[in-house]
Coordinates of C-alpha atoms in Angstrom, one line a residue:
M1 CA -71.0 25.2 -141.8
K2 CA -68.1 25.3 -145.1
R3 CA -66.6 22.1 -144.5
A4 CA -63.2 20.8 -146.2
I5 CA -63.2 17.2 -146.4
G6 CA -60.2 15.0 -146.8
C7 CA -58.5 18.6 -147.6
A8 CA -55.6 20.7 -145.5
L9 CA -56.5 24.4 -145.4
V10 CA -53.3 26.3 -145.6
G11 CA -53.2 30.3 -145.5
W12 CA -57.1 29.7 -145.8
L13 CA -56.6 28.3 -149.6
I14 CA -58.3 25.2 -149.9
V15 CA -56.1 22.9 -151.6
T16 CA -57.2 20.2 -153.7
G17 CA -56.0 16.7 -154.8
C18 CA -55.7 15.8 -151.7
G19 CA -55.3 12.2 -151.5
S20 CA -52.3 10.5 -151.2
S21 CA -49.2 11.3 -153.1
D22 CA -47.4 9.3 -155.9
D23 CA -43.9 9.0 -154.3
G24 CA -42.1 8.0 -157.6
G25 CA -39.0 10.0 -158.5
G26 CA -36.2 11.5 -157.0
G27 CA -34.2 9.2 -154.9
K28 CA -31.7 6.6 -156.0
P29 CA -32.5 3.6 -157.5
G30 CA -34.4 1.4 -155.0
G31 CA -33.9 3.7 -152.4
P32 CA -36.4 5.7 -151.1
A33 CA -38.7 8.2 -153.1
S34 CA -38.9 10.6 -149.7
I35 CA -37.1 11.2 -146.9
G36 CA -38.0 13.4 -143.9
A37 CA -37.9 17.2 -144.1
P38 CA -34.2 18.5 -143.8
G39 CA -34.5 21.5 -141.2
V40 CA -37.9 20.6 -140.1
V41 CA -38.6 21.0 -136.2
L42 CA -41.9 19.7 -135.2
N43 CA -42.2 21.8 -132.1
E44 CA -46.3 21.4 -131.1
I45 CA -49.2 19.9 -132.4
A46 CA -53.3 21.1 -131.4
I47 CA -56.2 20.6 -132.2
Y48 CA -58.8 23.5 -132.0
Q49 CA -62.6 22.4 -131.5
G50 CA -63.0 25.4 -129.6
P51 CA -60.2 26.6 -126.8
K52 CA -57.0 25.4 -128.2
R53 CA -55.8 22.3 -127.1
Q54 CA -52.2 21.5 -127.0
V55 CA -52.1 17.2 -128.0
M56 CA -48.2 17.4 -128.2
V57 CA -45.1 20.2 -127.3
G58 CA -41.5 19.4 -128.0
G59 CA -42.3 16.0 -128.6
A60 CA -44.0 14.8 -125.5
P61 CA -47.8 14.3 -125.4
A62 CA -49.8 17.1 -123.8
E63 CA -53.1 17.4 -122.0
G64 CA -55.9 20.5 -122.0
V65 CA -59.7 21.2 -122.8
P66 CA -61.2 17.6 -123.5
L67 CA -61.6 16.4 -127.4
I68 CA -65.3 15.8 -128.3
A69 CA -66.1 12.8 -130.6
G70 CA -67.7 14.2 -134.0
R71 CA -67.5 17.7 -133.2
D72 CA -65.4 19.6 -136.2
G73 CA -61.7 20.4 -135.7
L74 CA -59.0 22.5 -136.9
F75 CA -55.3 20.0 -136.7
R76 CA -52.8 22.9 -136.2
V77 CA -48.8 22.0 -136.7
F78 CA -46.3 24.6 -135.5
H79 CA -42.7 24.1 -136.8
S80 CA -39.4 25.9 -136.5
L81 CA -36.6 26.0 -139.2
T82 CA -32.6 24.8 -139.1
P83 CA -30.1 25.9 -141.3
D84 CA -30.7 22.4 -143.1
Y85 CA -34.3 23.3 -144.6
D86 CA -33.5 24.0 -148.4
G87 CA -36.6 26.1 -148.5
Q88 CA -38.3 24.4 -151.2
P89 CA -41.8 22.9 -150.7
V90 CA -42.5 20.4 -148.3
T91 CA -45.1 17.8 -148.2
A92 CA -47.2 17.5 -145.2
K93 CA -49.3 14.6 -144.8
L94 CA -52.1 13.6 -142.0
D95 CA -53.0 10.2 -141.8
L96 CA -55.9 9.9 -139.6
L97 CA -56.0 5.8 -139.6
D98 CA -59.1 5.1 -140.1
G99 CA -59.3 3.8 -143.7
Q100 CA -60.2 7.0 -145.3
P101 CA -57.7 9.0 -147.2
P102 CA -54.7 11.2 -145.7
L103 CA -54.7 14.9 -145.9
E104 CA -52.2 16.3 -147.8
V105 CA -50.6 19.4 -149.0
T106 CA -47.5 20.4 -150.3
L107 CA -46.1 24.1 -150.0
P108 CA -43.0 26.2 -148.7
L109 CA -43.1 26.6 -145.1
S110 CA -43.2 30.0 -143.4
P111 CA -39.6 30.8 -141.6
A112 CA -41.7 30.6 -138.1
A113 CA -45.0 29.5 -136.9
N114 CA -46.6 32.6 -135.0
E115 CA -50.0 31.8 -132.8
A116 CA -51.7 34.6 -134.5
D117 CA -51.3 33.9 -138.3
L118 CA -53.0 30.4 -139.6
A119 CA -51.1 30.9 -143.0
S120 CA -47.8 30.7 -140.9
T121 CA -49.0 27.0 -139.7
V122 CA -49.7 24.1 -141.3
T123 CA -53.5 23.4 -140.7
F124 CA -55.9 20.6 -141.3
Q125 CA -59.8 20.7 -141.5
I126 CA -60.9 17.3 -139.9
P127 CA -64.7 17.0 -140.0
G128 CA -65.8 15.6 -136.9
S129 CA -67.4 12.5 -138.7
R130 CA -63.3 11.6 -138.8
I131 CA -63.3 11.9 -134.5
G132 CA -64.1 9.1 -132.9
P133 CA -63.7 7.5 -129.6
E134 CA -60.0 8.0 -129.9
L135 CA -57.9 10.2 -132.4
N136 CA -55.2 8.4 -133.9
Y137 CA -52.8 9.9 -136.6
E138 CA -49.4 9.7 -138.1
L139 CA -48.2 13.2 -139.2
S140 CA -45.3 13.4 -141.8
F141 CA -43.4 16.4 -143.3
S142 CA -41.5 15.2 -146.5
Q143 CA -39.4 16.1 -149.4
P144 CA -37.8 14.1 -152.2
A145 CA -34.9 12.2 -151.7
A146 CA -32.8 14.0 -154.1
G147 CA -28.5 15.0 -153.3
G148 CA -27.7 12.3 -151.0
R149 CA -29.8 14.7 -148.3
A150 CA -30.2 12.6 -144.4
D151 CA -33.5 11.6 -143.8
N152 CA -34.9 13.5 -140.7
P153 CA -36.8 11.5 -138.3
G154 CA -37.6 14.8 -136.5
S155 CA -40.1 15.5 -139.5
R156 CA -42.7 12.8 -138.5
F157 CA -44.7 12.4 -135.5
S158 CA -47.6 10.1 -134.3
Q159 CA -50.1 9.4 -131.4
K160 CA -53.0 8.0 -130.1
V161 CA -55.4 10.7 -128.1
A162 CA -58.3 10.1 -125.9
V163 CA -60.9 11.5 -127.2
A164 CA -63.1 12.3 -124.0
G165 CA -66.2 13.6 -125.4
K166 CA -68.9 11.3 -126.7
Q167 CA -70.9 12.4 -129.3
N168 CA -73.6 14.4 -128.4
T169 CA -76.5 17.1 -129.4
F170 CA -77.1 20.2 -127.8
R171 CA -80.8 21.1 -128.2
V172 CA -82.2 24.2 -127.4
M173 CA -86.1 25.5 -128.1
L174 CA -86.5 29.1 -129.1
V175 CA -90.1 30.1 -127.3
P176 CA -91.2 33.7 -128.4
F177 CA -93.4 35.6 -126.6
A178 CA -95.5 38.0 -128.8
Y179 CA -95.6 41.2 -126.5
D180 CA -99.2 42.5 -126.5
A181 CA -99.1 44.7 -123.5
D182 CA -98.3 48.0 -126.1
G183 CA -100.9 46.5 -128.1
S184 CA -98.4 45.4 -130.9
G185 CA -98.1 42.0 -130.9
R186 CA -94.5 42.1 -131.0
L187 CA -92.5 38.9 -132.1
P188 CA -88.7 38.8 -132.2
D189 CA -87.2 37.3 -135.2
T190 CA -87.1 33.6 -135.4
S191 CA -86.9 32.9 -138.9
P192 CA -85.0 29.9 -140.5
E193 CA -82.1 32.2 -141.3
Q194 CA -82.0 33.7 -137.7
V195 CA -82.4 30.0 -136.0
E196 CA -79.4 29.5 -137.9
L197 CA -77.6 32.0 -136.8
Y198 CA -78.7 31.4 -133.2
R199 CA -77.4 27.3 -133.9
K200 CA -73.9 28.8 -135.2
R201 CA -73.4 30.5 -132.1
F202 CA -74.0 28.0 -129.5
L203 CA -71.8 25.6 -132.0
S204 CA -69.2 28.2 -131.7
L205 CA -69.5 28.2 -128.0
Y206 CA -70.8 24.9 -126.6
P207 CA -68.8 21.5 -126.5
A208 CA -71.2 19.3 -128.4
S209 CA -70.7 17.5 -131.6
N210 CA -74.2 18.7 -132.8
V211 CA -76.5 22.0 -132.1
E212 CA -80.0 21.7 -132.6
V213 CA -82.6 24.7 -132.3
T214 CA -86.2 24.5 -132.9
T215 CA -88.9 26.7 -132.2
H216 CA -92.2 27.2 -130.4
E217 CA -95.4 28.9 -131.5
P218 CA -95.5 32.1 -130.4
V219 CA -97.0 32.2 -127.2
P220 CA -99.2 35.6 -126.4
W221 CA -98.5 38.0 -124.0
S222 CA -99.9 40.8 -122.6
S223 CA -98.1 41.7 -119.5
A224 CA -95.7 44.6 -119.2
I225 CA -91.5 43.8 -119.3
S226 CA -89.6 46.7 -117.6
P227 CA -85.9 46.9 -118.8
T228 CA -85.3 46.9 -114.8
G229 CA -86.4 43.5 -114.1
S230 CA -90.3 44.0 -113.6
G231 CA -92.5 41.7 -115.5
W232 CA -89.2 39.0 -116.2
Q233 CA -90.3 36.6 -113.8
A234 CA -94.0 36.1 -114.9
V235 CA -92.5 35.3 -118.5
G236 CA -90.3 32.6 -116.5
L237 CA -92.3 30.9 -114.7
K238 CA -94.8 30.5 -118.1
L239 CA -91.8 29.1 -119.8
Y240 CA -90.9 26.7 -116.6
S241 CA -95.0 25.2 -116.9
L242 CA -94.5 24.5 -120.6
R243 CA -92.1 21.6 -120.2
N244 CA -94.6 19.4 -118.0
A245 CA -97.8 21.0 -119.8
E246 CA -96.4 20.2 -123.4
G247 CA -94.3 16.9 -122.4
I248 CA -90.7 18.5 -123.9
P249 CA -87.9 16.2 -123.1
P250 CA -85.3 16.9 -120.2
D251 CA -82.5 17.5 -122.7
V252 CA -84.2 20.3 -124.1
Y253 CA -83.2 23.6 -123.0
L254 CA -86.2 26.6 -123.7
Y255 CA -85.0 29.5 -124.8
G256 CA -87.8 32.3 -124.0
V257 CA -86.9 35.3 -126.2
F258 CA -89.0 38.8 -126.4
M259 CA -89.1 42.4 -127.8
P260 CA -91.1 44.5 -125.3
T261 CA -89.8 47.7 -127.4
Q262 CA -89.0 48.0 -131.5
T263 CA -85.7 48.9 -130.9
L264 CA -82.7 48.1 -128.1
S265 CA -82.2 51.5 -127.6
Q266 CA -85.8 52.0 -126.8
F267 CA -85.7 49.4 -124.1
C268 CA -82.3 50.2 -123.0
F269 CA -82.8 54.0 -122.4
P270 CA -80.8 54.6 -120.2
S271 CA -80.5 51.1 -118.8
C272 CA -81.7 47.5 -119.2
L273 CA -81.2 43.7 -118.4
L274 CA -80.7 41.9 -121.5
G275 CA -81.3 38.3 -119.8
V276 CA -82.4 36.8 -116.6
T277 CA -81.7 33.0 -115.9
L278 CA -82.1 31.1 -112.6
L279 CA -78.2 29.6 -112.0
N280 CA -79.1 26.0 -112.2
D281 CA -76.2 24.8 -110.4
K282 CA -77.7 22.1 -108.2
P283 CA -76.6 19.1 -108.4
L284 CA -73.5 20.1 -109.8
D285 CA -73.5 17.7 -112.4
V286 CA -76.7 17.9 -113.8
G287 CA -78.6 20.5 -112.7
Q288 CA -82.4 20.3 -112.2
V289 CA -84.3 19.4 -115.7
S290 CA -86.7 21.8 -114.9
L291 CA -84.6 24.8 -114.6
R292 CA -82.9 24.0 -118.3
L293 CA -84.2 27.3 -119.3
A294 CA -83.6 30.9 -119.7
L295 CA -84.8 34.3 -120.7
G296 CA -83.4 37.3 -123.0
V297 CA -84.2 39.9 -125.5
G298 CA -84.6 39.3 -129.6
Y299 CA -82.5 42.5 -130.7
P300 CA -80.7 41.4 -133.5
D301 CA -77.4 43.5 -131.9
V302 CA -77.5 41.6 -128.6
A303 CA -79.9 38.5 -129.1
L304 CA -77.3 35.9 -130.1
N305 CA -74.7 36.4 -127.4
T306 CA -77.7 37.2 -124.8
A307 CA -79.0 33.9 -125.2
A308 CA -75.3 31.8 -125.0
H309 CA -74.8 34.0 -121.9
E310 CA -78.4 32.8 -120.6
L311 CA -77.9 29.6 -121.3
G312 CA -74.5 29.5 -119.6
H313 CA -76.6 30.4 -116.4
A314 CA -78.9 27.4 -117.3
H315 CA -76.2 25.1 -117.4
G316 CA -74.9 26.0 -113.9
R317 CA -72.0 28.5 -114.8
P318 CA -71.9 32.0 -112.7
H319 CA -70.3 34.9 -114.7
A320 CA -66.5 35.5 -115.5
N321 CA -65.3 38.4 -113.1
C322 CA -65.4 41.2 -115.8
G323 CA -67.5 44.4 -116.8
P324 CA -69.2 47.0 -114.2
G325 CA -72.3 46.0 -112.3
L326 CA -71.9 42.3 -111.5
D327 CA -73.3 41.1 -108.1
P328 CA -69.9 40.0 -106.2
S329 CA -72.5 36.6 -105.0
S330 CA -73.0 36.2 -109.0
I331 CA -69.3 35.9 -109.5
D332 CA -67.0 32.2 -110.2
Q333 CA -64.3 33.0 -107.7
S334 CA -62.5 29.7 -109.5
F335 CA -62.4 31.7 -112.8
P336 CA -58.7 31.4 -113.5
H337 CA -57.9 34.3 -115.6
P338 CA -57.6 38.4 -115.0
N339 CA -60.5 40.3 -116.4
G340 CA -62.2 37.6 -118.0
S341 CA -60.2 36.6 -120.6
I342 CA -60.3 33.3 -122.3
G343 CA -57.1 32.5 -121.1
D344 CA -55.5 31.0 -124.4
W345 CA -56.3 31.2 -128.0
G346 CA -59.5 29.8 -129.4
Y347 CA -61.1 29.2 -132.7
D348 CA -64.1 29.4 -134.1
I349 CA -65.4 26.2 -136.0
T350 CA -68.3 27.6 -137.6
N351 CA -66.6 30.4 -139.5
G352 CA -62.6 30.1 -139.5
Q353 CA -62.1 33.0 -137.0
L354 CA -59.1 32.9 -134.4
H355 CA -59.7 34.2 -131.0
D356 CA -56.8 36.0 -128.7
P357 CA -56.7 35.8 -125.2
A358 CA -55.6 39.6 -125.1
V359 CA -58.6 40.7 -126.4
A360 CA -61.5 38.1 -126.3
T361 CA -63.4 37.5 -123.2
D362 CA -65.8 34.6 -121.8
I363 CA -69.3 34.5 -122.6
M364 CA -70.0 34.5 -119.1
S365 CA -68.7 37.8 -118.6
Y366 CA -69.7 41.4 -119.5
C367 CA -67.1 42.9 -121.9
K368 CA -66.4 42.5 -125.5
N369 CA -65.0 40.1 -127.8
Q370 CA -66.6 36.9 -126.8
F371 CA -65.9 33.7 -126.7
I372 CA -65.5 30.7 -124.6
S373 CA -62.4 30.3 -122.1
G374 CA -61.0 26.4 -121.6
Y375 CA -62.1 26.7 -118.3
N376 CA -65.9 27.0 -119.1
Y377 CA -65.8 25.1 -122.1
T378 CA -64.5 21.8 -119.5
K379 CA -67.4 23.0 -117.1
L380 CA -69.9 23.4 -120.0
F381 CA -68.5 19.9 -121.1
D382 CA -68.9 18.2 -117.7
R383 CA -72.5 19.3 -117.4
G384 CA -73.4 18.6 -121.2
Q385 CA -72.2 15.1 -121.1
N386 CA -74.4 14.3 -118.2
V387 CA -77.7 15.9 -119.0
N388 CA -79.0 12.5 -120.7
Q389 CA -78.8 11.0 -116.9
P390 CA -80.8 8.0 -115.8
K391 CA -83.9 9.0 -114.3
V392 CA -84.0 9.2 -110.2
I393 CA -85.6 6.6 -108.5
A394 CA -88.0 8.7 -107.1
E395 CA -92.0 9.2 -106.3
P396 CA -93.0 12.6 -107.5
K397 CA -93.7 15.0 -104.7
R398 CA -95.1 17.7 -104.4
Y399 CA -93.9 21.5 -103.5
W400 CA -94.5 25.1 -103.0
L401 CA -92.8 27.1 -105.8
I402 CA -92.5 30.5 -104.1
A403 CA -90.9 33.0 -106.8
D404 CA -89.7 36.4 -105.7
D405 CA -88.2 38.6 -108.6
G406 CA -86.4 41.1 -105.7
L407 CA -88.9 43.7 -106.6
G408 CA -91.7 43.3 -104.7
G409 CA -93.3 40.7 -106.9
N410 CA -93.6 37.2 -105.8
D411 CA -95.6 34.4 -106.8
W412 CA -96.8 31.1 -105.0
R413 CA -97.5 27.8 -106.8
E414 CA -98.0 24.1 -106.2
V415 CA -95.7 22.3 -108.5
E416 CA -94.9 18.4 -108.8
L417 CA -91.2 17.2 -109.0
T418 CA -89.8 13.9 -109.6
G419 CA -86.2 13.8 -108.4
L420 CA -84.5 15.7 -106.4
P421 CA -85.3 19.4 -106.0
S422 CA -82.8 21.9 -107.1
G423 CA -81.1 24.7 -105.2
R424 CA -78.9 25.6 -101.9
E425 CA -80.3 24.0 -99.2
V426 CA -81.6 26.8 -96.4
E427 CA -83.5 26.3 -93.4
V428 CA -87.3 27.7 -93.7
T429 CA -89.9 29.1 -91.2
A430 CA -93.2 28.6 -92.5
E431 CA -96.2 29.9 -91.3
T432 CA -99.6 28.1 -93.1
R433 CA -102.8 29.6 -93.2
A434 CA -104.1 28.0 -89.7
S435 CA -101.6 29.8 -88.2
S436 CA -99.3 26.9 -87.3
S437 CA -95.5 27.4 -87.6
I438 CA -92.8 25.0 -88.3
T439 CA -89.1 25.0 -89.0
T440 CA -88.3 23.5 -92.5
R441 CA -85.9 22.8 -95.2
G442 CA -86.4 24.5 -98.1
W443 CA -83.9 24.9 -101.9
Y444 CA -83.6 28.2 -102.8
T445 CA -81.8 28.9 -106.5
P446 CA -81.2 32.8 -107.4
Y447 CA -81.7 34.7 -110.2
D448 CA -78.6 35.8 -112.2
H449 CA -79.6 39.5 -112.9
L450 CA -82.2 40.0 -110.1
D451 CA -82.2 40.1 -106.1
G452 CA -84.6 37.6 -106.0
G453 CA -85.3 33.8 -107.1
W454 CA -87.0 30.3 -106.5
L455 CA -87.7 29.0 -103.1
L456 CA -89.1 25.1 -103.1
V457 CA -90.8 24.0 -99.8
P458 CA -92.4 20.6 -99.2
A459 CA -96.0 21.2 -99.8
E460 CA -97.0 18.8 -96.8
V461 CA -96.1 21.7 -94.8
G462 CA -99.8 22.7 -95.4
D463 CA -101.5 26.0 -96.9
L464 CA -98.5 28.6 -96.7
A465 CA -99.5 32.1 -95.7
R466 CA -96.1 33.1 -95.0
V467 CA -92.4 31.9 -95.1
E468 CA -88.9 33.3 -93.9
H469 CA -85.2 32.5 -95.2
R470 CA -82.1 34.0 -95.1
A471 CA -80.7 32.5 -98.2
R472 CA -79.0 35.5 -99.4
G473 CA -77.7 36.0 -96.2
K474 CA -80.4 38.9 -95.1
L475 CA -83.9 37.8 -93.4
E476 CA -86.3 37.9 -96.4
V477 CA -89.6 37.4 -95.7
L478 CA -92.4 36.7 -98.3
E479 CA -96.2 36.8 -97.3
R480 CA -99.0 35.2 -99.9

């Protein structure tokens, strides 16, 4: 990421000479060298670390999406002008009161600030290293004290803004599967250049100070993976087994990636799944460590957004309601914006692009021009601040894991979990190989893009042969 440290960014030109300026000249002998710029009105101040966060509107403090310590941000000032403004350059200075030089630029002001045009506003790039637990600043727009003009106190503003998010790192491990069902051994691109593209895409969307993306050794895979969903569950179970087998830390999200055909058009004719993930929403604040995983295809045109979307499900985020073919039960009924819109303006800290809510949609939707809404950014923030949770004090316990892909394929295995099981609690009628029947509780986690899901049943019920449940609102019978 390119950073302009100690400089202001105006109209996408980096202004050099960014230390505090000499105030000499222009005033009466013994008087002030500069005054608050006449005719300048500060209407709004916002900080963009992704979705827009207003910090001042009409001279009053404002609230919004959480600010994140250690995360780069764009500080943006929206102004208007009265006839008292003389059209001459104004020195805009932002002092972060952190012992480092203020950010400063001198320029003539645009007649009016326009949300869609960065060049119409005064903006400062703030590196994450200068955003701590609290953001204190003093902002001033000044001109030389010449011609007896009066000072304009309204061209200055100072504020203390709470930074809700602690410095944190979002960690993802890419797990490439060497697809050999067709004899090719085909691998998705996990070159350093591609890994950096993944990292930047995650950083643009997820409320983290930093993103680390590592790559696992390729996993050989000889079973078919179908565009309609067959075979995906087996890959997911393999991915699921890696964490315990290899001691992968709990705050690392595993992302399995593969390419069953050479091109996307070959795989998706006439239609296809691009990714599948279990909705990791129980418990809501942290989810289940074992379900911090997702699957998706590695075709270059769709790889980055597919990964970001599927990892959103692994953070417990359902779909935003936009796009055809969504299962109604997979839609977040609390999503506040129509047509999957992001709802307010956003800014990509990795490339400097503004995102207009009139055209941009949330990454959890199925629509185009994807970015992140303030709603889902805040939800991801809540999860991200909790993933490094204290360990639950509990003895390891064994469960039956019954994985059903909704296509007639199911997998039965015993697993050991430390802590509470994840998923929605459901009533299960279980039959054992000894022909005994028992009603017990289980925990069900549905897939996002398949009709099936994973069911956990306490292993103490015995050697299971058959289960019945109504987790999806209808009777489902699974036989071993």
